[in-house]
GROMACS .gro file of N, CA and C in nm:
model
  276
    1MET      N    1  -5.580   5.967   0.658
    1MET     CA    2  -5.566   6.114   0.660
    1MET      C    3  -5.484   6.142   0.540
    2GLU      N    4  -5.546   6.232   0.461
    2GLU     CA    5  -5.477   6.279   0.330
    2GLU      C    6  -5.384   6.391   0.364
    3VAL      N    7  -5.266   6.368   0.329
    3VAL     CA    8  -5.166   6.475   0.350
    3VAL      C    9  -5.143   6.543   0.239
    4PRO      N   10  -5.162   6.682   0.235
    4PRO     CA   11  -5.125   6.770   0.116
    4PRO      C   12  -4.985   6.769   0.073
    5THR      N   13  -4.959   6.740  -0.059
    5THR     CA   14  -4.828   6.712  -0.106
    5THR      C   15  -4.807   6.804  -0.224
    6LEU      N   16  -4.674   6.816  -0.265
    6LEU     CA   17  -4.640   6.895  -0.384
    6LEU      C   18  -4.653   6.797  -0.502
    7ALA      N   19  -4.658   6.668  -0.480
    7ALA     CA   20  -4.664   6.573  -0.588
    7ALA      C   21  -4.775   6.583  -0.679
    8ASN      N   22  -4.763   6.592  -0.811
    8ASN     CA   23  -4.872   6.596  -0.909
    8ASN      C   24  -4.894   6.464  -0.972
    9ILE      N   25  -4.788   6.398  -0.989
    9ILE     CA   26  -4.794   6.257  -1.068
    9ILE      C   27  -4.857   6.155  -0.984
   10LYS      N   28  -4.948   6.075  -1.028
   10LYS     CA   29  -5.015   5.973  -0.954
   10LYS      C   30  -4.925   5.888  -0.889
   11SER      N   31  -4.821   5.828  -0.948
   11SER     CA   32  -4.730   5.736  -0.893
   11SER      C   33  -4.653   5.796  -0.781
   12ALA      N   34  -4.628   5.929  -0.787
   12ALA     CA   35  -4.551   5.991  -0.680
   12ALA      C   36  -4.641   6.009  -0.550
   13LYS      N   37  -4.775   6.042  -0.574
   13LYS     CA   38  -4.873   6.038  -0.465
   13LYS      C   39  -4.873   5.913  -0.401
   14LYS      N   40  -4.879   5.794  -0.470
   14LYS     CA   41  -4.888   5.669  -0.424
   14LYS      C   42  -4.760   5.635  -0.335
   15ARG      N   43  -4.648   5.672  -0.390
   15ARG     CA   44  -4.515   5.637  -0.311
   15ARG      C   45  -4.532   5.708  -0.171
   16ILE      N   46  -4.570   5.839  -0.177
   16ILE     CA   47  -4.587   5.917  -0.064
   16ILE      C   48  -4.680   5.845   0.054
   17LYS      N   49  -4.784   5.796  -0.001
   17LYS     CA   50  -4.874   5.710   0.086
   17LYS      C   51  -4.804   5.597   0.131
   18VAL      N   52  -4.744   5.520   0.059
   18VAL     CA   53  -4.671   5.388   0.097
   18VAL      C   54  -4.565   5.411   0.201
   19ILE      N   55  -4.492   5.527   0.176
   19ILE     CA   56  -4.381   5.557   0.264
   19ILE      C   57  -4.433   5.594   0.402
   20ASN      N   58  -4.551   5.670   0.396
   20ASN     CA   59  -4.612   5.711   0.536
   20ASN      C   60  -4.663   5.572   0.611
   21THR      N   61  -4.721   5.487   0.538
   21THR     CA   62  -4.757   5.361   0.593
   21THR      C   63  -4.643   5.284   0.648
   22LYS      N   64  -4.545   5.270   0.566
   22LYS     CA   65  -4.422   5.202   0.615
   22LYS      C   66  -4.357   5.273   0.749
   23THR      N   67  -4.351   5.394   0.749
   23THR     CA   68  -4.300   5.482   0.854
   23THR      C   69  -4.368   5.445   0.974
   24GLU      N   70  -4.505   5.457   0.976
   24GLU     CA   71  -4.576   5.416   1.092
   24GLU      C   72  -4.568   5.282   1.148
   25ARG      N   73  -4.547   5.188   1.052
   25ARG     CA   74  -4.519   5.048   1.091
   25ARG      C   75  -4.381   5.033   1.157
   26ASN      N   76  -4.287   5.095   1.104
   26ASN     CA   77  -4.138   5.097   1.150
   26ASN      C   78  -4.140   5.157   1.293
   27LYS      N   79  -4.216   5.275   1.315
   27LYS     CA   80  -4.218   5.330   1.444
   27LYS      C   81  -4.278   5.245   1.546
   28ALA      N   82  -4.391   5.187   1.520
   28ALA     CA   83  -4.453   5.098   1.613
   28ALA      C   84  -4.357   4.987   1.655
   29ILE      N   85  -4.283   4.937   1.556
   29ILE     CA   86  -4.197   4.824   1.588
   29ILE      C   87  -4.078   4.863   1.671
   30LYS      N   88  -4.024   4.969   1.647
   30LYS     CA   89  -3.908   5.019   1.723
   30LYS      C   90  -3.965   5.055   1.863
   31THR      N   91  -4.078   5.115   1.874
   31THR     CA   92  -4.132   5.157   2.016
   31THR      C   93  -4.153   5.024   2.104
   32LYS      N   94  -4.198   4.909   2.028
   32LYS     CA   95  -4.219   4.787   2.100
   32LYS      C   96  -4.084   4.734   2.140
   33VAL      N   97  -3.988   4.748   2.059
   33VAL     CA   98  -3.862   4.697   2.097
   33VAL      C   99  -3.804   4.780   2.228
   34LYS      N  100  -3.814   4.904   2.223
   34LYS     CA  101  -3.768   4.989   2.337
   34LYS      C  102  -3.838   4.954   2.459
   35THR      N  103  -3.966   4.915   2.446
   35THR     CA  104  -4.041   4.884   2.572
   35THR      C  105  -3.984   4.759   2.634
   36TYR      N  106  -3.965   4.660   2.545
   36TYR     CA  107  -3.900   4.534   2.592
   36TYR      C  108  -3.761   4.556   2.659
   37ILE      N  109  -3.670   4.651   2.594
   37ILE     CA  110  -3.551   4.676   2.649
   37ILE      C  111  -3.559   4.735   2.787
   38LYS      N  112  -3.658   4.831   2.799
   38LYS     CA  113  -3.678   4.898   2.924
   38LYS      C  114  -3.727   4.791   3.043
   39LYS      N  115  -3.796   4.691   3.007
   39LYS     CA  116  -3.833   4.594   3.092
   39LYS      C  117  -3.712   4.511   3.147
   40VAL      N  118  -3.624   4.490   3.052
   40VAL     CA  119  -3.491   4.413   3.093
   40VAL      C  120  -3.414   4.499   3.178
   41GLU      N  121  -3.403   4.641   3.138
   41GLU     CA  122  -3.318   4.723   3.221
   41GLU      C  123  -3.386   4.749   3.358
   42ALA      N  124  -3.518   4.742   3.362
   42ALA     CA  125  -3.583   4.769   3.500
   42ALA      C  126  -3.556   4.632   3.596
   43ALA      N  127  -3.556   4.509   3.528
   43ALA     CA  128  -3.523   4.403   3.610
   43ALA      C  129  -3.381   4.393   3.659
   44ILE      N  130  -3.294   4.453   3.564
   44ILE     CA  131  -3.158   4.458   3.609
   44ILE      C  132  -3.125   4.566   3.726
   45ALA      N  133  -3.203   4.665   3.713
   45ALA     CA  134  -3.190   4.776   3.826
   45ALA      C  135  -3.249   4.721   3.952
   46ALA      N  136  -3.347   4.626   3.949
   46ALA     CA  137  -3.414   4.572   4.062
   46ALA      C  138  -3.330   4.445   4.118
   47ASN      N  139  -3.219   4.415   4.035
   47ASN     CA  140  -3.127   4.304   4.082
   47ASN      C  141  -3.200   4.177   4.077
   48ASP      N  142  -3.303   4.156   3.987
   48ASP     CA  143  -3.385   4.044   3.992
   48ASP      C  144  -3.343   3.940   3.871
   49LYS      N  145  -3.249   3.858   3.899
   49LYS     CA  146  -3.199   3.771   3.794
   49LYS      C  147  -3.299   3.687   3.712
   50ALA      N  148  -3.388   3.636   3.782
   50ALA     CA  149  -3.489   3.555   3.714
   50ALA      C  150  -3.573   3.644   3.613
   51ALA      N  151  -3.622   3.745   3.668
   51ALA     CA  152  -3.705   3.829   3.590
   51ALA      C  153  -3.637   3.889   3.482
   52ALA      N  154  -3.507   3.919   3.493
   52ALA     CA  155  -3.421   3.973   3.399
   52ALA      C  156  -3.398   3.871   3.277
   53SER      N  157  -3.369   3.749   3.323
   53SER     CA  158  -3.344   3.640   3.222
   53SER      C  159  -3.469   3.614   3.132
   54GLU      N  160  -3.587   3.625   3.211
   54GLU     CA  161  -3.718   3.600   3.122
   54GLU      C  162  -3.726   3.715   3.030
   55ALA      N  163  -3.721   3.838   3.095
   55ALA     CA  164  -3.739   3.959   3.001
   55ALA      C  165  -3.652   3.946   2.888
   56LEU      N  166  -3.529   3.914   2.915
   56LEU     CA  167  -3.418   3.913   2.813
   56LEU      C  168  -3.468   3.829   2.691
   57THR      N  169  -3.508   3.712   2.738
   57THR     CA  170  -3.552   3.609   2.619
   57THR      C  171  -3.658   3.665   2.524
   58ALA      N  172  -3.762   3.725   2.599
   58ALA     CA  173  -3.862   3.805   2.522
   58ALA      C  174  -3.810   3.917   2.436
   59CYS      N  175  -3.712   3.983   2.495
   59CYS     CA  176  -3.655   4.107   2.419
   59CYS      C  177  -3.575   4.049   2.302
   60ILE      N  178  -3.496   3.956   2.325
   60ILE     CA  179  -3.408   3.900   2.198
   60ILE      C  180  -3.511   3.857   2.078
   61SER      N  181  -3.624   3.800   2.126
   61SER     CA  182  -3.721   3.753   2.023
   61SER      C  183  -3.771   3.873   1.941
   62GLU      N  184  -3.801   3.980   2.015
   62GLU     CA  185  -3.859   4.107   1.957
   62GLU      C  186  -3.763   4.175   1.862
   63ILE      N  187  -3.641   4.183   1.913
   63ILE     CA  188  -3.521   4.248   1.840
   63ILE      C  189  -3.501   4.164   1.704
   64SER      N  190  -3.497   4.026   1.720
   64SER     CA  191  -3.480   3.950   1.606
   64SER      C  192  -3.584   3.959   1.505
   65LYS      N  193  -3.708   3.975   1.549
   65LYS     CA  194  -3.813   3.999   1.456
   65LYS      C  195  -3.807   4.121   1.382
   66ALA      N  196  -3.774   4.217   1.459
   66ALA     CA  197  -3.751   4.366   1.404
   66ALA      C  198  -3.628   4.364   1.298
   67THR      N  199  -3.537   4.285   1.335
   67THR     CA  200  -3.422   4.275   1.241
   67THR      C  201  -3.461   4.208   1.107
   68SER      N  202  -3.539   4.100   1.111
   68SER     CA  203  -3.586   4.028   1.009
   68SER      C  204  -3.681   4.114   0.909
   69LYS      N  205  -3.742   4.207   0.970
   69LYS     CA  206  -3.819   4.288   0.886
   69LYS      C  207  -3.758   4.412   0.845
   70GLY      N  208  -3.627   4.425   0.880
   70GLY     CA  209  -3.548   4.538   0.813
   70GLY      C  210  -3.546   4.659   0.900
   71ILE      N  211  -3.601   4.643   1.020
   71ILE     CA  212  -3.607   4.783   1.108
   71ILE      C  213  -3.472   4.807   1.151
   72PHE      N  214  -3.402   4.704   1.201
   72PHE     CA  215  -3.253   4.724   1.253
   72PHE      C  216  -3.160   4.650   1.163
   73HIS      N  217  -3.038   4.702   1.152
   73HIS     CA  218  -2.921   4.636   1.086
   73HIS      C  219  -2.905   4.519   1.167
   74LYS      N  220  -2.849   4.409   1.106
   74LYS     CA  221  -2.809   4.291   1.197
   74LYS      C  222  -2.698   4.319   1.301
   75ASN      N  223  -2.600   4.405   1.261
   75ASN     CA  224  -2.509   4.444   1.355
   75ASN      C  225  -2.557   4.514   1.486
   76THR      N  226  -2.647   4.607   1.446
   76THR     CA  227  -2.716   4.684   1.549
   76THR      C  228  -2.787   4.594   1.646
   77ALA      N  229  -2.862   4.497   1.588
   77ALA     CA  230  -2.931   4.396   1.667
   77ALA      C  231  -2.844   4.317   1.762
   78SER      N  232  -2.734   4.272   1.694
   78SER     CA  233  -2.640   4.197   1.778
   78SER      C  234  -2.571   4.273   1.897
   79ARG      N  235  -2.551   4.394   1.861
   79ARG     CA  236  -2.497   4.476   1.969
   79ARG      C  237  -2.594   4.510   2.087
   80LYS      N  238  -2.718   4.522   2.048
   80LYS     CA  239  -2.812   4.539   2.154
   80LYS      C  240  -2.835   4.416   2.243
   81ILE      N  241  -2.845   4.314   2.174
   81ILE     CA  242  -2.860   4.182   2.238
   81ILE      C  243  -2.725   4.152   2.326
   82ALA      N  244  -2.622   4.173   2.273
   82ALA     CA  245  -2.486   4.147   2.351
   82ALA      C  246  -2.484   4.235   2.485
   83ARG      N  247  -2.521   4.355   2.471
   83ARG     CA  248  -2.514   4.454   2.578
   83ARG      C  249  -2.602   4.406   2.688
   84LEU      N  250  -2.733   4.374   2.657
   84LEU     CA  251  -2.829   4.339   2.745
   84LEU      C  252  -2.794   4.203   2.802
   85SER      N  253  -2.735   4.109   2.730
   85SER     CA  254  -2.695   3.973   2.791
   85SER      C  255  -2.593   3.999   2.886
   86LYS      N  256  -2.504   4.072   2.859
   86LYS     CA  257  -2.383   4.105   2.935
   86LYS      C  258  -2.436   4.168   3.072
   87ALA      N  259  -2.523   4.258   3.067
   87ALA     CA  260  -2.564   4.325   3.189
   87ALA      C  261  -2.656   4.218   3.277
   88VAL      N  262  -2.733   4.136   3.202
   88VAL     CA  263  -2.816   4.027   3.280
   88VAL      C  264  -2.705   3.933   3.345
   89ASN      N  265  -2.611   3.895   3.274
   89ASN     CA  266  -2.504   3.798   3.333
   89ASN      C  267  -2.427   3.852   3.440
   90ALA      N  268  -2.412   3.981   3.450
   90ALA     CA  269  -2.342   4.051   3.559
   90ALA      C  270  -2.411   4.040   3.687
   91ILE      N  271  -2.538   4.026   3.691
   91ILE     CA  272  -2.617   4.018   3.801
   91ILE      C  273  -2.569   3.903   3.889
   92ALA      N  274  -2.539   3.930   4.014
   92ALA     CA  275  -2.491   3.825   4.101
   92ALA      C  276  -2.589   3.712   4.143
   0.00000   0.00000   0.00000
């Protein structure tokens, strides 16, 4: 989809296209991570330790992938993982 822009210079038009492509990619990855986090939280709410542990493993993997691609800062990723791990470990 061609977005009307104020840019007149060819390189500026290209940068706008590239930025839009990267923005879509970043949104998709962030949404995927949020879905995995919701799965972990749902298992925690259901008090299902086995399902929560399984979901946590998958979630940590997705968060790590997103971090390696520059979607999350490493400290943000560590914080998310730590909070989820703490919540899973708190299940009796």
